[in-house]
Coordinates of C-alpha atoms in Angstrom, one line a residue:
Chain Y
M28 CA 139.3 50.5 119.8
A29 CA 138.9 53.0 121.9
G30 CA 139.8 55.4 119.3
N31 CA 136.4 54.2 117.8
R32 CA 134.8 54.7 121.3
V33 CA 135.2 58.0 121.2
K34 CA 134.5 58.4 118.0
V35 CA 130.6 56.9 118.8
I36 CA 130.6 58.7 122.4
L37 CA 131.5 62.2 120.7
T38 CA 128.7 61.8 117.4
V39 CA 125.7 61.1 120.1
A40 CA 127.2 63.6 122.3
A41 CA 127.0 66.4 119.0
I42 CA 123.4 64.9 118.4
A43 CA 122.4 65.8 121.9
A44 CA 123.8 68.9 121.5
V45 CA 121.9 69.8 118.3
I46 CA 118.7 68.9 120.3
M47 CA 120.0 71.0 123.1
L48 CA 120.0 73.8 120.4
L49 CA 116.8 73.9 119.3
K50 CA 115.8 74.4 122.7
S51 CA 118.5 77.6 123.5
P52 CA 117.1 80.2 121.0
Q53 CA 113.7 80.5 122.8
Q54 CA 115.4 81.9 125.5
E55 CA 117.3 85.2 123.8
A56 CA 114.9 87.6 124.8
P57 CA 114.5 90.1 122.1
L58 CA 115.0 93.9 123.0
F59 CA 111.5 95.5 123.2
E60 CA 110.9 98.8 123.6
S61 CA 107.2 101.0 123.7
R62 CA 107.0 104.8 123.4
L63 CA 104.6 107.2 123.1
M64 CA 104.8 109.0 119.6
M65 CA 101.9 110.2 117.6
D66 CA 99.3 110.1 119.4
T67 CA 100.1 106.4 120.0
I68 CA 101.7 103.5 121.1
I69 CA 105.3 102.6 119.1
S70 CA 106.7 99.3 119.7
I71 CA 110.0 97.8 118.5
R72 CA 111.3 94.3 118.7
A73 CA 114.7 93.6 117.8
Y74 CA 116.7 90.9 117.6
P75 CA 119.3 90.4 118.5
V76 CA 119.9 93.2 121.3
I77 CA 120.8 96.4 119.7
S78 CA 122.1 99.2 121.5
K79 CA 119.9 101.9 123.2
K80 CA 121.6 104.7 120.5
Q81 CA 120.1 102.5 117.7
L82 CA 116.6 102.0 119.4
D83 CA 116.7 105.8 119.7
A84 CA 117.3 106.7 116.1
A85 CA 115.2 104.1 115.1
F86 CA 112.9 105.8 117.1
A87 CA 113.5 109.6 116.3
E88 CA 112.2 108.4 113.0
F89 CA 109.0 108.8 113.9
A90 CA 109.6 112.1 116.2
K91 CA 111.3 113.5 112.8
V92 CA 107.5 112.1 111.1
E93 CA 105.2 113.9 113.2
S94 CA 107.1 116.5 113.1
K95 CA 106.6 117.7 110.0
A96 CA 103.4 115.7 109.2
S97 CA 101.3 116.4 113.3
F98 CA 97.3 117.4 112.2
H99 CA 97.8 118.1 115.9
L100 CA 101.1 120.1 117.0
E101 CA 100.6 123.6 115.8
N102 CA 104.6 124.0 114.6
S103 CA 104.2 120.9 112.0
E104 CA 104.8 121.7 108.4
L105 CA 101.3 120.0 108.1
S106 CA 99.5 122.8 110.4
A107 CA 101.5 125.4 107.8
L108 CA 100.3 124.0 105.1
N109 CA 96.5 123.7 106.6
R110 CA 96.7 127.4 108.2
N111 CA 98.5 129.5 105.3
G112 CA 97.0 127.5 102.1
S113 CA 100.7 127.0 101.1
L114 CA 103.9 125.2 101.5
G115 CA 107.2 125.7 99.4
A116 CA 108.9 123.5 97.2
A117 CA 111.8 122.6 99.4
S118 CA 109.4 121.4 102.3
S119 CA 110.0 118.0 104.1
L120 CA 106.6 117.1 103.7
T121 CA 106.8 117.1 100.1
P122 CA 107.1 113.5 99.6
L123 CA 104.6 112.8 102.4
L124 CA 101.7 115.0 100.7
Q125 CA 102.8 113.1 97.1
I126 CA 102.6 109.7 98.2
A127 CA 99.0 110.9 99.6
A128 CA 98.2 112.4 96.0
D129 CA 99.3 108.8 94.2
Y130 CA 96.9 107.3 96.7
F131 CA 94.6 109.1 96.1
A132 CA 94.7 108.5 92.5
R133 CA 95.2 104.7 92.7
T134 CA 92.2 104.4 94.9
D135 CA 89.4 106.3 93.0
G136 CA 89.8 109.0 95.9
Y137 CA 88.6 106.7 98.7
F138 CA 91.8 107.6 100.3
D139 CA 91.5 110.7 101.2
P140 CA 93.5 112.6 103.8
S141 CA 91.4 116.3 102.5
F142 CA 88.2 114.4 104.6
A143 CA 89.9 116.2 107.7
S144 CA 87.1 118.8 106.4
L145 CA 84.6 116.3 107.2
Q146 CA 86.1 114.6 110.1
K147 CA 86.3 118.2 111.2
A148 CA 82.4 119.0 110.9
Y149 CA 81.6 115.6 112.7
G150 CA 83.3 116.9 115.5
F151 CA 86.1 113.6 115.6
Y152 CA 89.0 116.3 116.5
S153 CA 86.9 117.9 119.0
G154 CA 85.8 114.8 120.3
E155 CA 82.1 116.2 120.6
G156 CA 81.0 114.5 117.8
R157 CA 77.3 115.9 116.0
L158 CA 75.7 115.3 112.7
P159 CA 75.8 117.8 109.8
G160 CA 73.1 118.3 107.7
E161 CA 72.9 117.3 104.1
D162 CA 73.7 121.0 102.8
E163 CA 76.6 121.1 104.7
I164 CA 78.0 117.8 103.7
A165 CA 77.3 118.4 99.7
G166 CA 79.1 121.9 100.8
L167 CA 82.5 120.3 102.0
L168 CA 82.6 118.0 99.5
R169 CA 82.3 120.0 96.7
D170 CA 84.4 122.7 98.1
R171 CA 86.9 121.5 100.3
C172 CA 87.0 117.8 99.9
G173 CA 88.9 115.6 97.1
L174 CA 92.7 115.6 97.5
G175 CA 93.1 115.8 93.6
Q176 CA 90.8 119.2 93.4
V177 CA 92.1 120.8 96.5
L178 CA 95.7 120.2 97.0
L179 CA 97.9 121.3 93.6
Q180 CA 101.5 120.8 93.0
N181 CA 103.7 123.5 91.0
E182 CA 107.6 124.4 91.0
E183 CA 106.6 126.4 93.7
G184 CA 105.2 123.9 96.3
F185 CA 101.7 123.3 97.3
K186 CA 98.5 125.1 97.3
L187 CA 95.6 124.1 99.3
A188 CA 92.1 125.2 98.9
S189 CA 90.8 127.8 101.3
G190 CA 89.1 126.2 104.5
S191 CA 90.2 122.4 103.2
L192 CA 92.4 120.4 105.5
I193 CA 94.8 117.7 104.8
D194 CA 95.3 115.3 107.6
L195 CA 98.0 112.7 106.9
G196 CA 97.5 110.0 109.8
G197 CA 96.5 107.4 106.8
I198 CA 100.0 107.2 105.8
A199 CA 102.3 108.7 108.3
G200 CA 102.6 106.1 110.3
G201 CA 103.2 103.7 107.6
Y202 CA 105.7 105.9 106.2
A203 CA 107.4 106.7 109.2
I204 CA 107.9 102.5 110.3
E205 CA 109.6 102.6 106.8
K206 CA 112.3 105.3 107.8
A207 CA 112.9 103.4 111.2
A208 CA 113.1 100.3 109.3
R209 CA 116.0 101.6 107.3
V210 CA 117.7 102.8 110.2
L211 CA 117.5 99.3 112.0
R212 CA 119.0 97.6 108.7
E213 CA 121.4 99.6 108.4
S214 CA 122.2 98.9 111.8
G215 CA 122.8 95.9 111.7
C216 CA 119.8 94.5 113.0
S217 CA 118.9 91.4 111.7
G218 CA 115.3 90.6 112.6
F219 CA 112.6 93.3 113.6
L220 CA 109.5 94.3 114.1
I221 CA 107.9 97.5 114.3
D222 CA 104.2 98.0 115.3
D223 CA 102.6 101.5 115.0
A224 CA 99.4 101.0 116.6
G225 CA 98.4 97.7 115.0
D226 CA 100.0 99.0 112.0
I227 CA 102.8 96.1 112.1
W228 CA 106.0 95.5 109.7
F229 CA 108.9 92.7 110.2
E230 CA 111.5 91.5 108.3
G231 CA 114.5 89.6 109.0
S232 CA 114.7 86.5 110.8
K233 CA 114.2 85.7 114.9
P234 CA 116.7 83.5 116.2
D235 CA 114.8 80.4 116.0
S236 CA 114.1 81.0 112.7
S237 CA 110.5 80.6 113.4
N238 CA 107.9 82.8 111.6
W239 CA 106.9 85.9 112.9
R240 CA 103.5 85.3 114.3
I241 CA 100.6 87.9 114.1
A242 CA 97.6 87.9 115.4
V243 CA 94.5 90.2 113.9
R244 CA 92.2 91.1 116.5
D245 CA 88.6 90.3 116.3
P246 CA 86.5 93.1 117.5
R247 CA 83.6 91.3 118.6
D248 CA 85.3 89.5 121.3
N249 CA 89.2 90.7 121.6
G250 CA 90.1 87.6 120.6
T251 CA 92.1 86.4 117.4
L252 CA 90.1 86.6 114.2
A253 CA 93.2 85.4 112.2
L254 CA 96.8 84.8 112.6
V255 CA 99.5 85.4 109.9
E256 CA 102.7 83.7 109.9
S257 CA 105.9 84.4 107.6
R258 CA 109.6 84.5 107.4
A259 CA 109.2 86.5 104.7
P260 CA 109.1 90.3 105.4
L261 CA 105.4 91.6 105.3
A262 CA 103.6 94.7 106.6
I263 CA 99.9 94.4 108.0
S264 CA 97.6 97.0 108.9
T265 CA 94.3 97.3 110.1
S266 CA 90.9 99.5 109.6
G267 CA 88.0 99.3 111.9
D268 CA 85.7 101.4 113.1
Y269 CA 85.9 101.0 117.3
E270 CA 89.2 102.8 118.2
R271 CA 88.7 106.4 116.5
F272 CA 85.0 107.4 116.7
I273 CA 81.9 109.6 117.8
T274 CA 78.6 109.0 119.5
V275 CA 75.3 111.1 118.7
D276 CA 71.9 109.9 120.3
G277 CA 73.8 106.8 121.4
K278 CA 75.1 106.3 117.8
R279 CA 78.7 105.0 116.9
Y280 CA 80.4 106.6 114.1
G281 CA 83.5 105.6 112.8
H282 CA 85.8 108.0 111.2
I283 CA 86.4 106.8 107.8
M284 CA 83.8 108.2 104.9
N285 CA 82.6 107.5 102.2
P286 CA 83.7 109.7 99.8
H287 CA 80.8 110.3 97.9
S288 CA 78.3 111.0 100.1
G289 CA 80.4 112.3 103.1
R290 CA 78.8 110.0 105.7
P291 CA 80.8 107.4 108.1
V292 CA 80.9 104.0 106.3
D293 CA 79.8 101.2 108.4
Y294 CA 80.2 98.3 105.9
Y295 CA 82.9 96.6 108.0
S296 CA 84.0 96.2 111.7
S297 CA 87.8 95.8 110.1
V298 CA 89.6 95.4 106.8
T299 CA 93.5 93.6 107.7
I300 CA 95.7 94.2 104.3
I301 CA 98.5 92.6 103.6
A302 CA 101.5 94.5 101.6
S303 CA 105.0 94.9 100.6
E304 CA 105.4 98.2 102.4
P305 CA 104.4 99.3 105.2
V306 CA 102.8 102.9 103.3
T307 CA 101.0 100.5 101.0
A308 CA 99.0 98.4 103.5
D309 CA 98.6 101.8 105.6
A310 CA 97.0 103.7 102.9
L311 CA 95.0 100.7 101.3
S312 CA 93.1 99.3 104.9
T313 CA 91.9 102.8 104.8
A314 CA 90.9 103.2 101.4
V315 CA 89.1 100.0 100.9
F316 CA 87.5 100.2 105.0
A317 CA 85.7 103.1 102.7
M318 CA 84.6 101.0 99.8
P319 CA 81.4 99.2 100.2
P320 CA 81.2 95.5 99.7
E321 CA 80.3 95.3 96.0
I322 CA 82.9 97.8 94.8
A323 CA 86.1 96.5 97.7
F324 CA 85.8 93.1 96.8
K325 CA 86.3 93.2 93.3
W326 CA 88.8 96.0 93.5
V327 CA 90.9 94.0 95.4
E328 CA 90.6 91.0 93.7
E329 CA 92.2 93.4 90.9
R330 CA 94.8 94.0 92.3
N331 CA 96.0 90.9 93.8
L332 CA 95.6 91.9 97.6
A333 CA 95.4 89.9 100.5
V334 CA 92.9 91.5 102.6
L335 CA 90.5 90.0 105.4
F336 CA 87.5 91.7 105.7
L337 CA 84.8 91.2 108.7
T338 CA 82.1 92.4 107.7
S339 CA 79.7 94.8 110.1
T340 CA 77.3 91.7 110.4
G341 CA 80.4 90.0 111.2
T342 CA 80.4 87.9 108.1
I343 CA 84.3 87.3 106.9
H344 CA 85.1 87.2 103.9
L345 CA 88.9 86.5 102.6
S346 CA 90.6 87.9 98.8
R347 CA 92.1 85.3 96.6
A348 CA 95.6 86.0 97.4
G349 CA 94.3 86.4 101.4
R350 CA 94.0 82.7 101.4
Q351 CA 97.8 82.2 101.4
Y352 CA 98.2 84.5 104.3
F353 CA 95.3 84.7 106.8
R354 CA 94.9 81.2 108.5
Q355 CA 92.2 81.0 111.6
A356 CA 93.5 81.1 114.7
E357 CA 93.1 77.9 117.2
A358 CA 90.6 77.6 119.9
Q359 CA 92.0 78.4 123.3
Chain I
M2 CA 135.6 39.9 107.6
K3 CA 133.2 40.2 110.1
D4 CA 136.2 39.9 112.7
N5 CA 137.4 43.1 111.1
I6 CA 134.6 45.5 111.6
P7 CA 135.4 47.3 115.2
P8 CA 132.3 46.7 117.9
I9 CA 130.2 50.3 118.4
F10 CA 130.0 49.3 121.9
A11 CA 133.5 48.1 123.2
G12 CA 132.6 48.0 127.0
K13 CA 129.4 47.3 128.5
H14 CA 128.9 50.4 129.8
D15 CA 129.0 52.3 126.9
W16 CA 125.4 52.0 125.6
L17 CA 124.1 53.3 128.4
I18 CA 126.3 56.8 128.7
L19 CA 124.9 57.0 125.5
L20 CA 121.6 56.5 126.0
A21 CA 121.7 58.7 128.8
L22 CA 123.1 61.0 127.0
L23 CA 120.3 60.9 124.6
A24 CA 117.8 60.7 127.0
V25 CA 118.6 64.1 128.9
S26 CA 118.5 65.6 125.5
L27 CA 114.9 64.8 124.5
L28 CA 113.9 65.2 128.4
A29 CA 114.9 69.1 127.9
W30 CA 113.5 69.6 124.7
A31 CA 110.3 67.6 125.8
G32 CA 110.0 69.8 128.9
H33 CA 110.9 73.1 126.9
H34 CA 107.9 71.9 124.0
H35 CA 105.7 71.4 126.9
G36 CA 106.5 74.8 128.5
R37 CA 104.9 76.4 125.5
S38 CA 101.7 75.0 125.6
D39 CA 99.0 77.8 124.8
S40 CA 96.7 77.4 127.9
F41 CA 96.0 80.8 129.5
N42 CA 96.3 80.9 132.7
G43 CA 95.8 85.2 133.2
A44 CA 99.2 85.9 132.8
C45 CA 100.4 89.4 131.9
R46 CA 103.0 92.0 131.6
V47 CA 101.8 96.0 132.3
R48 CA 104.3 98.2 130.5
I49 CA 103.8 101.7 132.1
L50 CA 105.3 104.7 130.0
T51 CA 105.8 106.8 132.2
E52 CA 109.3 108.2 132.5
P53 CA 111.3 106.5 133.4
P54 CA 109.0 102.7 132.0
Q55 CA 108.1 100.6 134.6
E56 CA 107.4 97.0 134.0
L57 CA 105.0 94.3 136.0
V58 CA 104.5 90.7 135.0
F59 CA 101.8 88.6 136.6
N60 CA 102.8 85.5 136.3
Q61 CA 98.9 84.0 136.8
A62 CA 95.7 85.6 137.3
Q63 CA 95.0 87.7 140.3
P64 CA 92.4 87.4 142.8
R65 CA 91.6 91.2 143.1
P66 CA 92.2 93.9 140.6
V67 CA 95.4 95.4 140.8
E68 CA 95.5 99.2 141.1
V69 CA 98.9 100.8 138.7
K70 CA 99.4 104.6 137.9
G71 CA 100.1 105.5 134.3
R72 CA 100.6 109.1 133.1
T73 CA 97.3 110.4 134.1
G74 CA 96.2 108.9 136.9
L75 CA 95.2 105.6 138.0
A76 CA 94.1 102.3 136.1
V77 CA 92.8 99.1 137.2
I78 CA 93.3 95.7 135.8
E79 CA 91.1 93.2 136.7
W80 CA 90.9 89.1 135.7
G81 CA 87.7 87.5 135.5
S82 CA 86.7 83.8 136.5
D83 CA 87.5 82.9 133.3
K84 CA 91.2 84.4 133.6
R85 CA 90.6 87.0 130.8
I86 CA 91.9 90.1 131.7
R87 CA 90.3 93.7 131.2
I88 CA 91.2 97.3 132.4
S89 CA 88.0 97.9 134.2
S90 CA 89.0 101.8 134.5
S91 CA 91.8 104.3 133.8
A92 CA 92.1 107.8 133.9
C93 CA 91.6 108.7 130.6
P94 CA 89.4 110.9 128.9
C95 CA 87.9 108.6 125.8
K96 CA 88.0 105.1 128.3
T97 CA 88.8 103.3 124.3
C98 CA 90.8 100.9 126.7
V99 CA 87.8 100.1 129.0
N100 CA 85.8 99.6 126.4
M101 CA 87.8 97.0 124.7
G102 CA 86.8 94.7 127.2
W103 CA 88.0 91.0 128.1
T104 CA 91.1 89.4 126.6
D105 CA 93.2 86.7 126.6
S106 CA 95.1 87.4 123.5
S107 CA 94.9 90.6 122.1
S108 CA 96.7 93.7 124.4
L109 CA 94.6 96.3 126.0
I110 CA 96.3 99.4 124.9
C111 CA 95.2 102.9 127.1
V112 CA 97.0 105.4 125.1
P113 CA 96.6 108.8 127.2
N114 CA 97.2 107.0 130.5
G115 CA 100.5 105.1 128.6
I116 CA 99.6 101.8 130.0
I117 CA 99.8 98.7 127.8
V118 CA 98.6 95.2 129.2
E119 CA 99.8 92.2 127.1
P120 CA 98.4 88.6 128.0
L121 CA 101.3 86.2 128.2
V122 CA 100.8 82.5 127.3
N123 CA 103.2 80.8 130.4
T124 CA 106.4 82.5 129.3
G125 CA 106.3 83.3 126.2
Q126 CA 104.2 85.3 124.4
K127 CA 102.0 83.7 121.7
V128 CA 102.3 86.2 118.9
D129 CA 104.9 88.5 118.3
A130 CA 101.9 91.5 117.5
V131 CA 98.7 92.2 117.1
T132 CA 97.1 94.0 114.4
R133 CA 94.0 95.7 115.3

């Protein structure tokens, strides 16, 4: 009889322990660190806590990508290409340029890193905004833009048309996230999230097995436009007109250009894309942002992309695939 | 036959012990989940990416603006009457952080000054990250 009493008490104690365990994982804080790199803030959140060396190795991947793909660093390989008009086949920039060329083709030219020439003409790099005239824009579109025309690859390497400029900012972040994720994965980190200025990748699980929870910022009031929750790995990227812009005569112009008109687009306030790879989310959010709604809505449906559009008039449009991922934020 | 089944509670106080164990567990669980309420009280974490990095945590809205020193100079963090937060000024060239306005959920970021202001909901963050 005494044995039964012990069994019952142990059973109930075990149930109690399970209930208590439901609480304990929340108390395990992740490692979270932010660093200023690639002209922005990169954050890594890792469960369980990894070593400083492993974290440094992950951040080092961003530094490596920046050292070769920065538009602003004079000694980067990209700057050498922009300056000299050529780059050897052995360059470590080759994979990134090939990815850029691939997305240029896949997006019908809406993702175009050679728009840097246009962006320069508008003063996005100097910070002194101006509106180029029709002739100037037409000349830039004809002679210096269109990655498929201005960047040629042969066995010797790459040749860039005279006067053309390439800015890989539209994919360098996503590319660096993929490299850093590989480092974290190989170091045995079981769950992590990488945030490159709002371009996000997460994989693995949190200690309490809860979903990763990502908010989509509402640029109108800084609140939450939507939430994405998932346990499966996802890349989420948003393009908007509110962080990089010029102001001319009191009017704001965003940095993403329509490839046909050469003018900054103003169809949307933000476009958020979910993809299975960071580079894809990064490149496609830029490309879709550049597309007029009548093209973009159809284009994303044909590719079954999960996309949340906030149009410049304040209308929210969700692609069919997007309805599986985006949900309305609860009222505060 | 019935007499062969051992009684679950042999002692008259055993059930009290068991009930107490369960009650303590349930109270701990309920208390934990109550603590995760989404109400925002102005609490935020301020990360300053200087060398070495600094971190300040404000557990609730502050009655007066707070000055923090970033990489390029001072920034002022201010709480509104509705407990939302903003960066009201910063020693940065573009003022993107100031133009981000008030928030109670998204982080405010000043890249040149190396300052991140993250709204917190009670003891935990409501979301893991914000895409913007």
